[in-house]
Amino acid sequence: MRTKQNLRLRIISTVLCATFLASELHAAPIALSGASPVLPQEQLLQHPEAMDVPLDFATLTEVHRGSKDIFIIHIQDAHSNVSGQQNLSSVLDALMEKYGVRLVLSEGGEGDCSLTAIKKVASPAVWKRVAKSFLLRGEIQGEEYLNLVSEHPMKIIGVEDMSLYDVSLENYAQLAQRRDKALNHLRKIELALDKVKNRLYPKSLHDYELMVKKGTGFEKTFPELLRMRQEAGLETMGPE
């Protein structure tokens, strides 16, 4: 009897070990003898949605799969904001460490904007102090800060057409000067529209618009929209 129990336990143990081993082998990347290991960049091309973003500094919001073997990471950052630029630097640092990213395409510049060449004029300790000071004063951005304080072999390329960029800055400056006047004009238009809505809108539509303005969630506004659609007799309308 004891022999049969021992045999049964051995069989169960063997099956469990085989199951766990199969699970581990399935989850782990398999490198065939003589084959080159899969690089992180190649893994991202195959599964871009699996990109590991440090959640302390950024949030992954969208993933789009293209038709070419080019992987672009678009980072939206708060310009001239110290904490935003520090987060940008930390995100780039993590991506470079994990995925071997080297090229950074930057706004507000044209051509090669890398700072690697000037790092030899001072020690790393000095550059850390200087770079932090420049960052706090808004004189450099997150990618430039990382270039100065890290050993990553990174290259920063400005993607602007500076002639168009200067025109854009001039237009923005002119708009900023007229901002208060434009906002006052838009406010008058908004008040006039509100008077027309109060006279012409049915109460249900007026209440619905107030819900939207207050930021009421989609789970409440959408059923209300469907209810108004039904009341208006539009449930049977559609392409003929």
Short mmCIF file of C-alpha atoms in Angstrom, two decimals:
data_model
loop_
_atom_site.label_atom_id
_atom_site.label_comp_id
_atom_site.label_asym_id
_atom_site.label_seq_id
_atom_site.Cartn_x
_atom_site.Cartn_y
_atom_site.Cartn_z
CA MET A 1 0.00 0.00 0.00
CA ARG A 2 2.78 2.40 0.97
CA THR A 3 4.59 1.56 -2.32
CA LYS A 4 1.51 2.48 -4.34
CA GLN A 5 1.16 5.79 -2.47
CA ASN A 6 4.82 6.63 -3.06
CA LEU A 7 4.45 5.78 -6.72
CA ARG A 8 1.35 7.97 -6.98
CA LEU A 9 3.15 10.88 -5.30
CA ARG A 10 6.11 10.53 -7.64
CA ILE A 11 3.84 10.56 -10.67
CA ILE A 12 1.99 13.68 -9.40
CA SER A 13 5.30 15.42 -8.59
CA THR A 14 6.68 14.59 -12.02
CA VAL A 15 3.56 15.97 -13.75
CA LEU A 16 3.68 19.19 -11.68
CA CYS A 17 7.38 19.70 -12.39
CA ALA A 18 6.80 19.15 -16.10
CA THR A 19 3.88 21.62 -16.05
CA PHE A 20 5.91 24.34 -14.28
CA LEU A 21 8.85 23.76 -16.61
CA ALA A 22 6.66 24.03 -19.69
CA SER A 23 5.17 27.25 -18.34
CA GLU A 24 8.61 28.77 -17.73
CA LEU A 25 9.84 27.77 -21.17
CA HIS A 26 6.76 29.26 -22.79
CA ALA A 27 7.18 32.58 -20.98
CA ALA A 28 10.95 32.88 -21.47
CA PRO A 29 12.53 34.01 -24.77
CA ILE A 30 13.99 31.00 -26.59
CA ALA A 31 17.42 31.41 -28.15
CA LEU A 32 18.25 28.62 -30.59
CA SER A 33 21.80 27.35 -30.80
CA GLY A 34 23.78 29.60 -33.11
CA ALA A 35 20.95 32.17 -33.43
CA SER A 36 21.35 35.80 -32.41
CA PRO A 37 19.34 36.87 -29.33
CA VAL A 38 16.32 39.07 -30.01
CA LEU A 39 17.17 42.71 -29.27
CA PRO A 40 14.77 44.85 -27.22
CA GLN A 41 14.19 47.13 -30.24
CA GLU A 42 13.07 44.14 -32.32
CA GLN A 43 10.75 43.06 -29.53
CA LEU A 44 9.18 46.53 -29.51
CA LEU A 45 8.63 46.40 -33.27
CA GLN A 46 6.79 43.10 -32.88
CA HIS A 47 4.85 44.08 -29.74
CA PRO A 48 4.83 47.90 -29.27
CA GLU A 49 2.01 47.65 -26.72
CA ALA A 50 4.40 45.78 -24.39
CA MET A 51 6.72 48.79 -23.98
CA ASP A 52 7.62 49.21 -20.31
CA VAL A 53 7.21 52.87 -19.34
CA PRO A 54 8.30 54.00 -15.84
CA LEU A 55 4.92 54.98 -14.36
CA ASP A 56 6.54 57.32 -11.83
CA PHE A 57 7.39 59.69 -14.67
CA ALA A 58 5.03 59.00 -17.59
CA THR A 59 1.85 57.23 -18.73
CA LEU A 60 1.44 55.23 -21.93
CA THR A 61 -1.75 56.51 -23.57
CA GLU A 62 -1.73 55.39 -27.21
CA VAL A 63 -0.09 52.74 -29.39
CA HIS A 64 -0.27 52.72 -33.20
CA ARG A 65 1.19 49.95 -35.34
CA GLY A 66 2.64 51.22 -38.62
CA SER A 67 3.55 49.45 -41.83
CA LYS A 68 7.33 50.00 -41.60
CA ASP A 69 10.00 48.76 -39.21
CA ILE A 70 10.39 52.16 -37.57
CA PHE A 71 9.57 52.63 -33.89
CA ILE A 72 8.79 56.18 -32.75
CA ILE A 73 8.13 57.06 -29.12
CA HIS A 74 6.27 60.38 -28.90
CA ILE A 75 6.66 61.99 -25.47
CA GLN A 76 4.41 64.93 -24.60
CA ASP A 77 6.07 67.11 -21.99
CA ALA A 78 5.32 70.36 -20.19
CA HIS A 79 7.62 72.98 -21.73
CA SER A 80 9.51 75.32 -19.39
CA ASN A 81 8.27 73.32 -16.41
CA VAL A 82 11.03 72.00 -14.15
CA SER A 83 9.24 68.89 -12.89
CA GLY A 84 7.98 68.13 -16.41
CA GLN A 85 11.51 68.31 -17.82
CA GLN A 86 12.88 66.22 -14.96
CA ASN A 87 10.27 63.58 -15.73
CA LEU A 88 11.22 63.75 -19.41
CA SER A 89 14.86 63.19 -18.51
CA SER A 90 13.97 60.23 -16.28
CA VAL A 91 11.78 58.63 -18.98
CA LEU A 92 14.52 58.97 -21.60
CA ASP A 93 17.06 57.58 -19.15
CA ALA A 94 14.89 54.49 -18.52
CA LEU A 95 14.17 53.92 -22.22
CA MET A 96 17.84 54.22 -23.13
CA GLU A 97 18.85 51.85 -20.35
CA LYS A 98 16.26 49.20 -21.18
CA TYR A 99 15.80 49.45 -24.94
CA GLY A 100 19.04 50.97 -26.16
CA VAL A 101 17.38 54.11 -27.51
CA ARG A 102 20.03 56.56 -28.71
CA LEU A 103 18.34 59.10 -31.01
CA VAL A 104 16.23 61.93 -29.57
CA LEU A 105 14.31 64.18 -31.98
CA SER A 106 13.76 67.52 -30.27
CA GLU A 107 11.52 70.54 -30.76
CA GLY A 108 12.90 74.05 -30.87
CA GLY A 109 16.16 73.18 -32.62
CA GLU A 110 17.60 72.34 -36.02
CA GLY A 111 20.28 69.81 -36.91
CA ASP A 112 22.66 68.18 -34.45
CA CYS A 113 21.99 69.68 -30.99
CA SER A 114 23.95 67.09 -29.01
CA LEU A 115 26.04 68.38 -26.09
CA THR A 116 28.39 65.41 -25.84
CA ALA A 117 31.34 67.28 -27.35
CA ILE A 118 31.44 69.95 -24.61
CA LYS A 119 31.35 67.46 -21.71
CA LYS A 120 35.12 66.99 -21.88
CA VAL A 121 35.77 70.54 -20.63
CA ALA A 122 34.64 69.68 -17.06
CA SER A 123 34.24 66.71 -14.76
CA PRO A 124 30.91 64.83 -14.42
CA ALA A 125 30.44 66.27 -10.93
CA VAL A 126 30.73 69.81 -12.27
CA TRP A 127 28.35 69.11 -15.15
CA LYS A 128 25.72 67.75 -12.76
CA ARG A 129 25.72 71.03 -10.82
CA VAL A 130 25.81 73.20 -13.93
CA ALA A 131 23.14 71.20 -15.75
CA LYS A 132 20.81 71.33 -12.75
CA SER A 133 21.23 75.09 -12.56
CA PHE A 134 20.51 75.49 -16.30
CA LEU A 135 17.46 73.24 -16.00
CA LEU A 136 16.02 75.22 -13.08
CA ARG A 137 16.43 78.46 -15.06
CA GLY A 138 14.74 76.93 -18.12
CA GLU A 139 17.85 77.33 -20.28
CA ILE A 140 17.98 73.62 -21.22
CA GLN A 141 15.35 70.92 -21.61
CA GLY A 142 15.13 67.40 -20.21
CA GLU A 143 16.95 65.69 -23.07
CA GLU A 144 19.83 68.18 -22.88
CA TYR A 145 20.07 67.74 -19.13
CA LEU A 146 20.30 63.97 -19.54
CA ASN A 147 22.96 64.40 -22.23
CA LEU A 148 25.10 66.40 -19.81
CA VAL A 149 24.75 64.26 -16.68
CA SER A 150 24.66 60.71 -18.10
CA GLU A 151 27.02 58.46 -20.01
CA HIS A 152 24.44 57.44 -22.61
CA PRO A 153 25.87 57.70 -26.16
CA MET A 154 22.84 59.74 -27.20
CA LYS A 155 22.35 62.09 -30.15
CA ILE A 156 19.90 65.01 -30.09
CA ILE A 157 18.62 66.14 -33.47
CA GLY A 158 16.45 69.26 -33.79
CA VAL A 159 13.53 68.69 -36.15
CA GLU A 160 12.46 72.30 -36.70
CA ASP A 161 12.65 74.41 -39.83
CA MET A 162 13.92 77.44 -37.94
CA SER A 163 12.55 79.97 -40.45
CA LEU A 164 9.05 78.56 -39.91
CA TYR A 165 9.70 78.22 -36.18
CA ASP A 166 10.58 81.93 -35.90
CA VAL A 167 7.43 82.87 -37.80
CA SER A 168 5.40 80.72 -35.41
CA LEU A 169 6.97 82.47 -32.41
CA GLU A 170 6.16 85.87 -33.87
CA ASN A 171 2.55 84.85 -34.50
CA TYR A 172 2.25 83.55 -30.96
CA ALA A 173 3.68 86.77 -29.55
CA GLN A 174 1.16 88.83 -31.53
CA LEU A 175 -1.68 86.58 -30.38
CA ALA A 176 -0.55 86.83 -26.75
CA GLN A 177 -0.69 90.64 -26.98
CA ARG A 178 -4.31 90.46 -28.15
CA ARG A 179 -5.27 87.60 -25.83
CA ASP A 180 -7.37 89.63 -23.38
CA LYS A 181 -9.24 91.41 -26.17
CA ALA A 182 -9.93 88.13 -27.98
CA LEU A 183 -11.15 86.43 -24.81
CA ASN A 184 -13.53 89.31 -24.06
CA HIS A 185 -14.91 89.09 -27.60
CA LEU A 186 -15.42 85.32 -27.30
CA ARG A 187 -17.15 85.81 -23.97
CA LYS A 188 -19.65 88.22 -25.55
CA ILE A 189 -20.37 85.67 -28.29
CA GLU A 190 -20.85 82.95 -25.67
CA LEU A 191 -23.33 85.09 -23.69
CA ALA A 192 -25.29 85.87 -26.86
CA LEU A 193 -25.47 82.18 -27.76
CA ASP A 194 -26.63 81.31 -24.26
CA LYS A 195 -29.57 83.73 -24.64
CA VAL A 196 -30.55 82.12 -27.94
CA LYS A 197 -30.26 78.63 -26.43
CA ASN A 198 -32.46 79.59 -23.49
CA ARG A 199 -35.21 80.69 -25.89
CA LEU A 200 -34.93 77.87 -28.45
CA TYR A 201 -33.55 74.79 -26.67
CA PRO A 202 -36.04 72.34 -25.15
CA LYS A 203 -35.48 71.85 -21.42
CA SER A 204 -34.10 68.33 -21.87
CA LEU A 205 -31.40 69.54 -24.30
CA HIS A 206 -30.57 72.50 -22.08
CA ASP A 207 -30.19 70.19 -19.06
CA TYR A 208 -28.03 67.82 -21.11
CA GLU A 209 -25.65 70.61 -22.11
CA LEU A 210 -25.34 71.67 -18.47
CA MET A 211 -24.41 68.07 -17.57
CA VAL A 212 -21.67 68.10 -20.19
CA LYS A 213 -20.31 71.48 -19.02
CA LYS A 214 -20.17 70.22 -15.43
CA GLY A 215 -18.04 67.28 -16.55
CA THR A 216 -20.66 64.61 -15.85
CA GLY A 217 -19.27 61.21 -16.83
CA PHE A 218 -20.00 59.46 -20.11
CA GLU A 219 -21.91 56.68 -18.34
CA LYS A 220 -24.59 59.26 -17.37
CA THR A 221 -24.57 61.62 -20.35
CA PHE A 222 -24.77 58.94 -23.05
CA PRO A 223 -28.02 57.32 -21.77
CA GLU A 224 -29.53 60.81 -21.53
CA LEU A 225 -28.53 61.48 -25.14
CA LEU A 226 -30.17 58.21 -26.23
CA ARG A 227 -33.33 59.13 -24.30
CA MET A 228 -33.59 62.49 -26.05
CA ARG A 229 -33.03 60.78 -29.38
CA GLN A 230 -35.90 58.43 -28.69
CA GLU A 231 -38.19 61.26 -27.57
CA ALA A 232 -37.46 63.12 -30.81
CA GLY A 233 -38.52 60.04 -32.80
CA LEU A 234 -35.10 59.50 -34.32
CA GLU A 235 -34.69 55.84 -33.32
CA THR A 236 -35.83 54.61 -36.73
CA MET A 237 -33.78 57.05 -38.76
CA GLY A 238 -30.82 55.76 -40.71
CA PRO A 239 -29.42 55.26 -44.19
CA GLU A 240 -32.07 54.08 -46.66
#
